């Protein structure tokens, strides 16, 4: 079924063939560029090439900005170097850096060498930052003015620079040493008297980050202080760039997706669109890891085969203990992973929360264990089996609280993502220890059970 | 250990006692209001009352805006109705509605009745929307101007209304019937000729939402189109309000937290700060549900007790099949829940993805099953046990793919949150069917196993 944008794209291609610029402008005005970019992804190679080489720079630059990484590379491949540089003049520096990052090393160097000296320096500097750091996210299109400027001159500058920047609502204020000393709200500039200076109306409480700051920490600041933009400064408080809120939203989405997937041993690159082969490649390794841990649980049970041989009821009941442990543990785990991601966990004062998890294990274990004990007693007519399963349940829910808390904290301390396959580690602990506690108790009280 | 803001708050309280307004202003200028609000939460009741009744309206309004819900109620409780209404004049309407929503019904009605007729109407309308809908998120502080205004007049209006609005970068353009027909970028207004009209420079491609739109769908639009604000319109395209990006970030965080927690049967209200009793109340019910499902798995095993009695090795090996099924299923589950949350799942075309999951189950099951089969054969010296566990592994990984896909899709179709305790449902399926497949195969081939 064809959608609206698809039809518009077809019309656009026809208009390009006919060189009907009026029609092209018309179509272009009635679609969202991002929707158009999505449709362009599905074009044949020769159609894409025709489109890239016949649409004007401005329109192609917009498409390039809104495309995903694969399409950006495909578009660049259709163009000669001169055209690429023309397009680069029309898009923000952080997007250029993202595109360059996708290109083969040779092509990237070639393009950078062709740039104007000033651009070259900025791009090389931006390329030097980690992709997931503040430096990798920032753009250099912003308005920074001297604190000594009067309102009337500031407004003149804003009108001049405004069209080329990403953010206009916040003006960054610098002192004579080019250090960032405050921000001015465009609202305040518009209503202030013509002759007061920027320095006198600015807000000197600026929240800024260093270029090395991790993108997750940047997003926490933006979300905490409701910022729409955050400046990136060097050690001398010199303004290097700004990060805009739309990039922050992408970061938040990305980090959450990572957490959710990595927690269960899924590669963050995988999505519903991944091919069968890609999915196998990404999931099978973790399943093999999981196989090792599953065998650990199996060996634990095997140790007690002679006990189970004598009371076969243990075989059916032991799964209750491990099943409950796994689920109770993943309750703790998911709370911990979210709290760490939201920056709420501070190592020095998380001990009370840890103790709480242990008590939670005892109390929830006591309640569910008592219920289980009574049912098992009724089902199997064995009082001691009921007692043993109740004790094992308490033990395993304490184990699950312990590991549900410790696994993410330990991963964080090791500078690994706290979500990284936490579920698999947790299940190993609750399975192995759950079986062990229950079956060794059964072994101990064997005379009473038979 | 005292932090910087805590010390500032103490100084602030002392300055209030001394009525040293200069000192108060000074302190207030050097802290972030949200940090201050966090510290105020820890004040004694009488200290809070003193603070509320001695600090000026403007400062208290800022604190009120940045406070969390509990503190907002506490502050309101310290004030008389007249003062509350004075403060309400200083904060955005969406925040007022949030605060009113926290108050007891009687107090809420009392305050609304005391408001000016115009405000009362707006507030009552806003209160009518669901908290998690576009209407519940929107604010009525925006700039909307007629398309016929010239730039010079538009700028005059913007200067006038600007200080009272949340967003100034985007101006909403209305036609004579007060319908929203476009948006104008302040940047373009600043550089345009004085005598052109707003209508001629506006962008008529407006992405808007209805007040009933779910907040999750609003956040998807904002994130997809990189918006910093999104207008809310009624059926006649009349502008009702706008939603700002800071509220959208909160929504995204909230929805992700919900997904992560609900998936594992944790109430979305729970955090690391919840008391032991709160945590028990929120987690125990799900553990009881889980107990029922754990017994289901146990009953499945119990059905085969006579088989296990004859080959006790089944007891140790059966846990490998269920363990692997649970983990493979949660890989599928986490991908599905993320894809649904990101709006990537469309029912009509998700069939290929479903088929992919089934094939993934077969192939991953074949690989892990073959490995397991060989190891089991070596360990127990029983060729048929190896074959059976391999077949059971394939079967259970298909089951896990099936349920990992179907559970979230079914919950979504039932208009429930796809994450809602999905893990618990999934484990039930993979445990019960995993045990059943493996043990009934063993029962079938019993003569070869002994």
CSV table of N, CA, C and O in Angstrom, one decimal, chain B residues 381-432:
chain,number,residue,atom,x,y,z
B,381,UNK,N,26.3,-40.9,29.5
B,381,UNK,CA,26.6,-42.1,28.7
B,381,UNK,C,25.3,-42.6,28.0
B,381,UNK,O,25.2,-43.8,27.7
B,382,UNK,N,24.3,-41.8,27.8
B,382,UNK,CA,23.0,-42.2,27.3
B,382,UNK,C,22.7,-41.4,26.0
B,382,UNK,O,22.4,-40.2,26.0
B,383,UNK,N,22.9,-42.1,24.9
B,383,UNK,CA,22.7,-41.5,23.5
B,383,UNK,C,21.3,-40.9,23.4
B,383,UNK,O,21.1,-39.7,22.9
B,384,UNK,N,20.3,-41.6,23.8
B,384,UNK,CA,18.9,-41.2,23.5
B,384,UNK,C,18.6,-40.0,24.4
B,384,UNK,O,17.8,-39.1,24.0
B,385,UNK,N,19.1,-39.9,25.6
B,385,UNK,CA,18.9,-38.7,26.4
B,385,UNK,C,19.5,-37.5,25.7
B,385,UNK,O,18.8,-36.4,25.8
B,386,UNK,N,20.6,-37.6,25.1
B,386,UNK,CA,21.2,-36.5,24.3
B,386,UNK,C,20.3,-36.1,23.2
B,386,UNK,O,20.1,-34.9,23.0
B,387,UNK,N,19.7,-37.0,22.5
B,387,UNK,CA,18.8,-36.7,21.3
B,387,UNK,C,17.6,-36.0,21.9
B,387,UNK,O,17.1,-35.0,21.3
B,388,UNK,N,17.0,-36.6,23.0
B,388,UNK,CA,15.8,-36.0,23.5
B,388,UNK,C,16.0,-34.6,24.0
B,388,UNK,O,15.1,-33.7,23.7
B,389,UNK,N,17.1,-34.3,24.6
B,389,UNK,CA,17.3,-32.9,25.2
B,389,UNK,C,17.5,-32.0,24.0
B,389,UNK,O,17.1,-30.8,24.1
B,390,UNK,N,18.1,-32.4,22.9
B,390,UNK,CA,18.3,-31.6,21.8
B,390,UNK,C,17.0,-31.2,21.1
B,390,UNK,O,16.7,-30.0,20.8
B,391,UNK,N,16.1,-32.2,21.0
B,391,UNK,CA,14.7,-31.9,20.4
B,391,UNK,C,14.0,-31.0,21.3
B,391,UNK,O,13.3,-30.0,20.9
B,392,UNK,N,14.0,-31.3,22.6
B,392,UNK,CA,13.3,-30.5,23.6
B,392,UNK,C,13.8,-29.0,23.6
B,392,UNK,O,13.0,-28.1,23.7
B,393,UNK,N,15.1,-28.8,23.4
B,393,UNK,CA,15.6,-27.5,23.4
B,393,UNK,C,15.1,-26.7,22.2
B,393,UNK,O,14.7,-25.6,22.3
B,394,UNK,N,15.1,-27.4,21.0
B,394,UNK,CA,14.5,-26.7,19.8
B,394,UNK,C,13.1,-26.3,20.1
B,394,UNK,O,12.7,-25.2,19.8
B,395,UNK,N,12.3,-27.3,20.6
B,395,UNK,CA,10.9,-27.0,20.9
B,395,UNK,C,10.7,-25.9,21.8
B,395,UNK,O,9.9,-25.0,21.6
B,396,UNK,N,11.5,-25.9,22.9
B,396,UNK,CA,11.3,-24.8,23.9
B,396,UNK,C,11.8,-23.4,23.4
B,396,UNK,O,11.2,-22.4,23.8
B,397,UNK,N,12.8,-23.4,22.5
B,397,UNK,CA,13.2,-22.1,22.0
B,397,UNK,C,12.2,-21.6,21.0
B,397,UNK,O,12.1,-20.3,20.8
B,398,UNK,N,11.5,-22.5,20.3
B,398,UNK,CA,10.4,-22.0,19.4
B,398,UNK,C,9.3,-21.4,20.3
B,398,UNK,O,8.7,-20.4,20.1
B,399,UNK,N,9.0,-22.2,21.4
B,399,UNK,CA,8.0,-21.7,22.3
B,399,UNK,C,8.3,-20.3,22.9
B,399,UNK,O,7.5,-19.4,22.9
B,400,UNK,N,9.6,-20.1,23.2
B,400,UNK,CA,10.0,-18.9,23.8
B,400,UNK,C,10.0,-17.7,22.8
B,400,UNK,O,9.6,-16.6,23.1
B,401,UNK,N,10.3,-18.0,21.5
B,401,UNK,CA,10.1,-17.0,20.5
B,401,UNK,C,8.7,-16.7,20.3
B,401,UNK,O,8.3,-15.5,20.2
B,402,UNK,N,7.8,-17.7,20.3
B,402,UNK,CA,6.4,-17.5,20.1
B,402,UNK,C,5.8,-16.6,21.2
B,402,UNK,O,5.2,-15.5,20.9
B,403,UNK,N,6.1,-16.9,22.5
B,403,UNK,CA,5.5,-16.2,23.5
B,403,UNK,C,6.2,-14.8,23.8
B,403,UNK,O,5.6,-13.9,24.1
B,404,UNK,N,7.5,-14.8,23.5
B,404,UNK,CA,8.2,-13.5,23.6
B,404,UNK,C,7.7,-12.5,22.6
B,404,UNK,O,7.7,-11.3,22.9
B,405,UNK,N,7.2,-13.0,21.5
B,405,UNK,CA,6.6,-12.1,20.5
B,405,UNK,C,5.1,-11.8,20.8
B,405,UNK,O,4.7,-10.6,20.8
B,406,UNK,N,4.4,-12.8,21.2
B,406,UNK,CA,2.9,-12.7,21.3
B,406,UNK,C,2.5,-12.0,22.6
B,406,UNK,O,1.5,-11.2,22.5
B,407,UNK,N,3.2,-12.2,23.7
B,407,UNK,CA,2.7,-11.6,25.0
B,407,UNK,C,2.7,-10.1,24.9
B,407,UNK,O,1.6,-9.5,25.1
B,408,UNK,N,3.8,-9.4,24.5
B,408,UNK,CA,3.7,-7.9,24.4
B,408,UNK,C,2.6,-7.4,23.3
B,408,UNK,O,1.9,-6.5,23.5
B,409,UNK,N,2.6,-8.1,22.2
B,409,UNK,CA,1.6,-7.8,21.1
B,409,UNK,C,0.2,-7.9,21.6
B,409,UNK,O,-0.7,-7.0,21.4
B,410,UNK,N,-0.1,-9.0,22.4
B,410,UNK,CA,-1.4,-9.2,22.9
B,410,UNK,C,-1.8,-8.2,23.9
B,410,UNK,O,-2.9,-7.6,23.9
B,411,UNK,N,-0.8,-7.9,24.8
B,411,UNK,CA,-1.1,-6.8,25.8
B,411,UNK,C,-1.4,-5.5,25.2
B,411,UNK,O,-2.3,-4.8,25.6
B,412,UNK,N,-0.6,-5.2,24.1
B,412,UNK,CA,-0.8,-3.9,23.4
B,412,UNK,C,-2.2,-3.9,22.8
B,412,UNK,O,-3.0,-2.9,22.8
B,413,UNK,N,-2.6,-5.1,22.1
B,413,UNK,CA,-3.9,-5.2,21.5
B,413,UNK,C,-5.0,-5.0,22.5
B,413,UNK,O,-6.1,-4.5,22.2
B,414,UNK,N,-4.8,-5.5,23.7
B,414,UNK,CA,-5.8,-5.3,24.8
B,414,UNK,C,-5.7,-4.0,25.5
B,414,UNK,O,-6.3,-3.7,26.5
B,415,UNK,N,-4.9,-3.1,24.9
B,415,UNK,CA,-4.7,-1.7,25.4
B,415,UNK,C,-4.1,-1.7,26.8
B,415,UNK,O,-4.4,-0.8,27.6
B,416,UNK,N,-3.4,-2.8,27.1
B,416,UNK,CA,-2.6,-2.8,28.4
B,416,UNK,C,-1.2,-2.4,28.0
B,416,UNK,O,-0.8,-2.5,26.8
B,417,UNK,N,-0.4,-2.0,29.0
B,417,UNK,CA,1.0,-1.7,28.7
B,417,UNK,C,1.7,-3.0,28.4
B,417,UNK,O,1.7,-3.9,29.1
B,418,UNK,N,2.4,-3.0,27.2
B,418,UNK,CA,3.0,-4.2,26.7
B,418,UNK,C,4.1,-4.8,27.7
B,418,UNK,O,4.4,-5.9,27.7
B,419,UNK,N,4.6,-3.9,28.6
B,419,UNK,CA,5.6,-4.3,29.5
B,419,UNK,C,5.0,-5.0,30.7
B,419,UNK,O,5.8,-5.7,31.5
B,420,UNK,N,3.7,-4.9,30.9
B,420,UNK,CA,3.1,-5.3,32.2
B,420,UNK,C,3.4,-6.7,32.5
B,420,UNK,O,2.8,-7.6,32.0
B,421,UNK,N,4.4,-6.9,33.5
B,421,UNK,CA,4.7,-8.3,34.0
B,421,UNK,C,4.9,-9.3,32.9
B,421,UNK,O,4.7,-10.5,33.1
B,422,UNK,N,5.3,-8.8,31.7
B,422,UNK,CA,5.6,-9.8,30.6
B,422,UNK,C,6.5,-10.9,31.0
B,422,UNK,O,6.3,-12.0,30.6
B,423,UNK,N,7.6,-10.6,31.8
B,423,UNK,CA,8.5,-11.6,32.1
B,423,UNK,C,7.9,-12.8,32.9
B,423,UNK,O,8.2,-13.9,32.7
B,424,UNK,N,7.0,-12.4,33.8
B,424,UNK,CA,6.3,-13.5,34.6
B,424,UNK,C,5.5,-14.4,33.7
B,424,UNK,O,5.6,-15.6,33.8
B,425,UNK,N,4.7,-13.8,32.8
B,425,UNK,CA,3.9,-14.6,31.9
B,425,UNK,C,4.8,-15.5,31.0
B,425,UNK,O,4.5,-16.6,30.7
B,426,UNK,N,5.9,-14.9,30.5
B,426,UNK,CA,6.8,-15.6,29.6
B,426,UNK,C,7.4,-16.8,30.3
B,426,UNK,O,7.5,-17.9,29.8
B,427,UNK,N,7.9,-16.6,31.6
B,427,UNK,CA,8.5,-17.7,32.3
B,427,UNK,C,7.6,-18.8,32.5
B,427,UNK,O,7.9,-20.0,32.5
B,428,UNK,N,6.3,-18.5,32.8
B,428,UNK,CA,5.3,-19.5,33.0
B,428,UNK,C,5.2,-20.4,31.7
B,428,UNK,O,5.3,-21.6,31.8
B,429,UNK,N,5.1,-19.7,30.6
B,429,UNK,CA,5.0,-20.5,29.3
B,429,UNK,C,6.3,-21.3,29.1
B,429,UNK,O,6.1,-22.5,28.8
B,430,UNK,N,7.5,-20.7,29.2
B,430,UNK,CA,8.7,-21.5,28.9
B,430,UNK,C,8.9,-22.6,29.9
B,430,UNK,O,9.5,-23.6,29.6
B,431,UNK,N,8.6,-22.4,31.2
B,431,UNK,CA,8.7,-23.4,32.2
B,431,UNK,C,7.8,-24.6,32.0
B,431,UNK,O,8.2,-25.7,31.9
B,432,UNK,N,6.5,-24.2,31.9
B,432,UNK,CA,5.5,-25.3,31.8
B,432,UNK,C,5.7,-26.1,30.5
B,432,UNK,O,5.8,-27.3,30.6
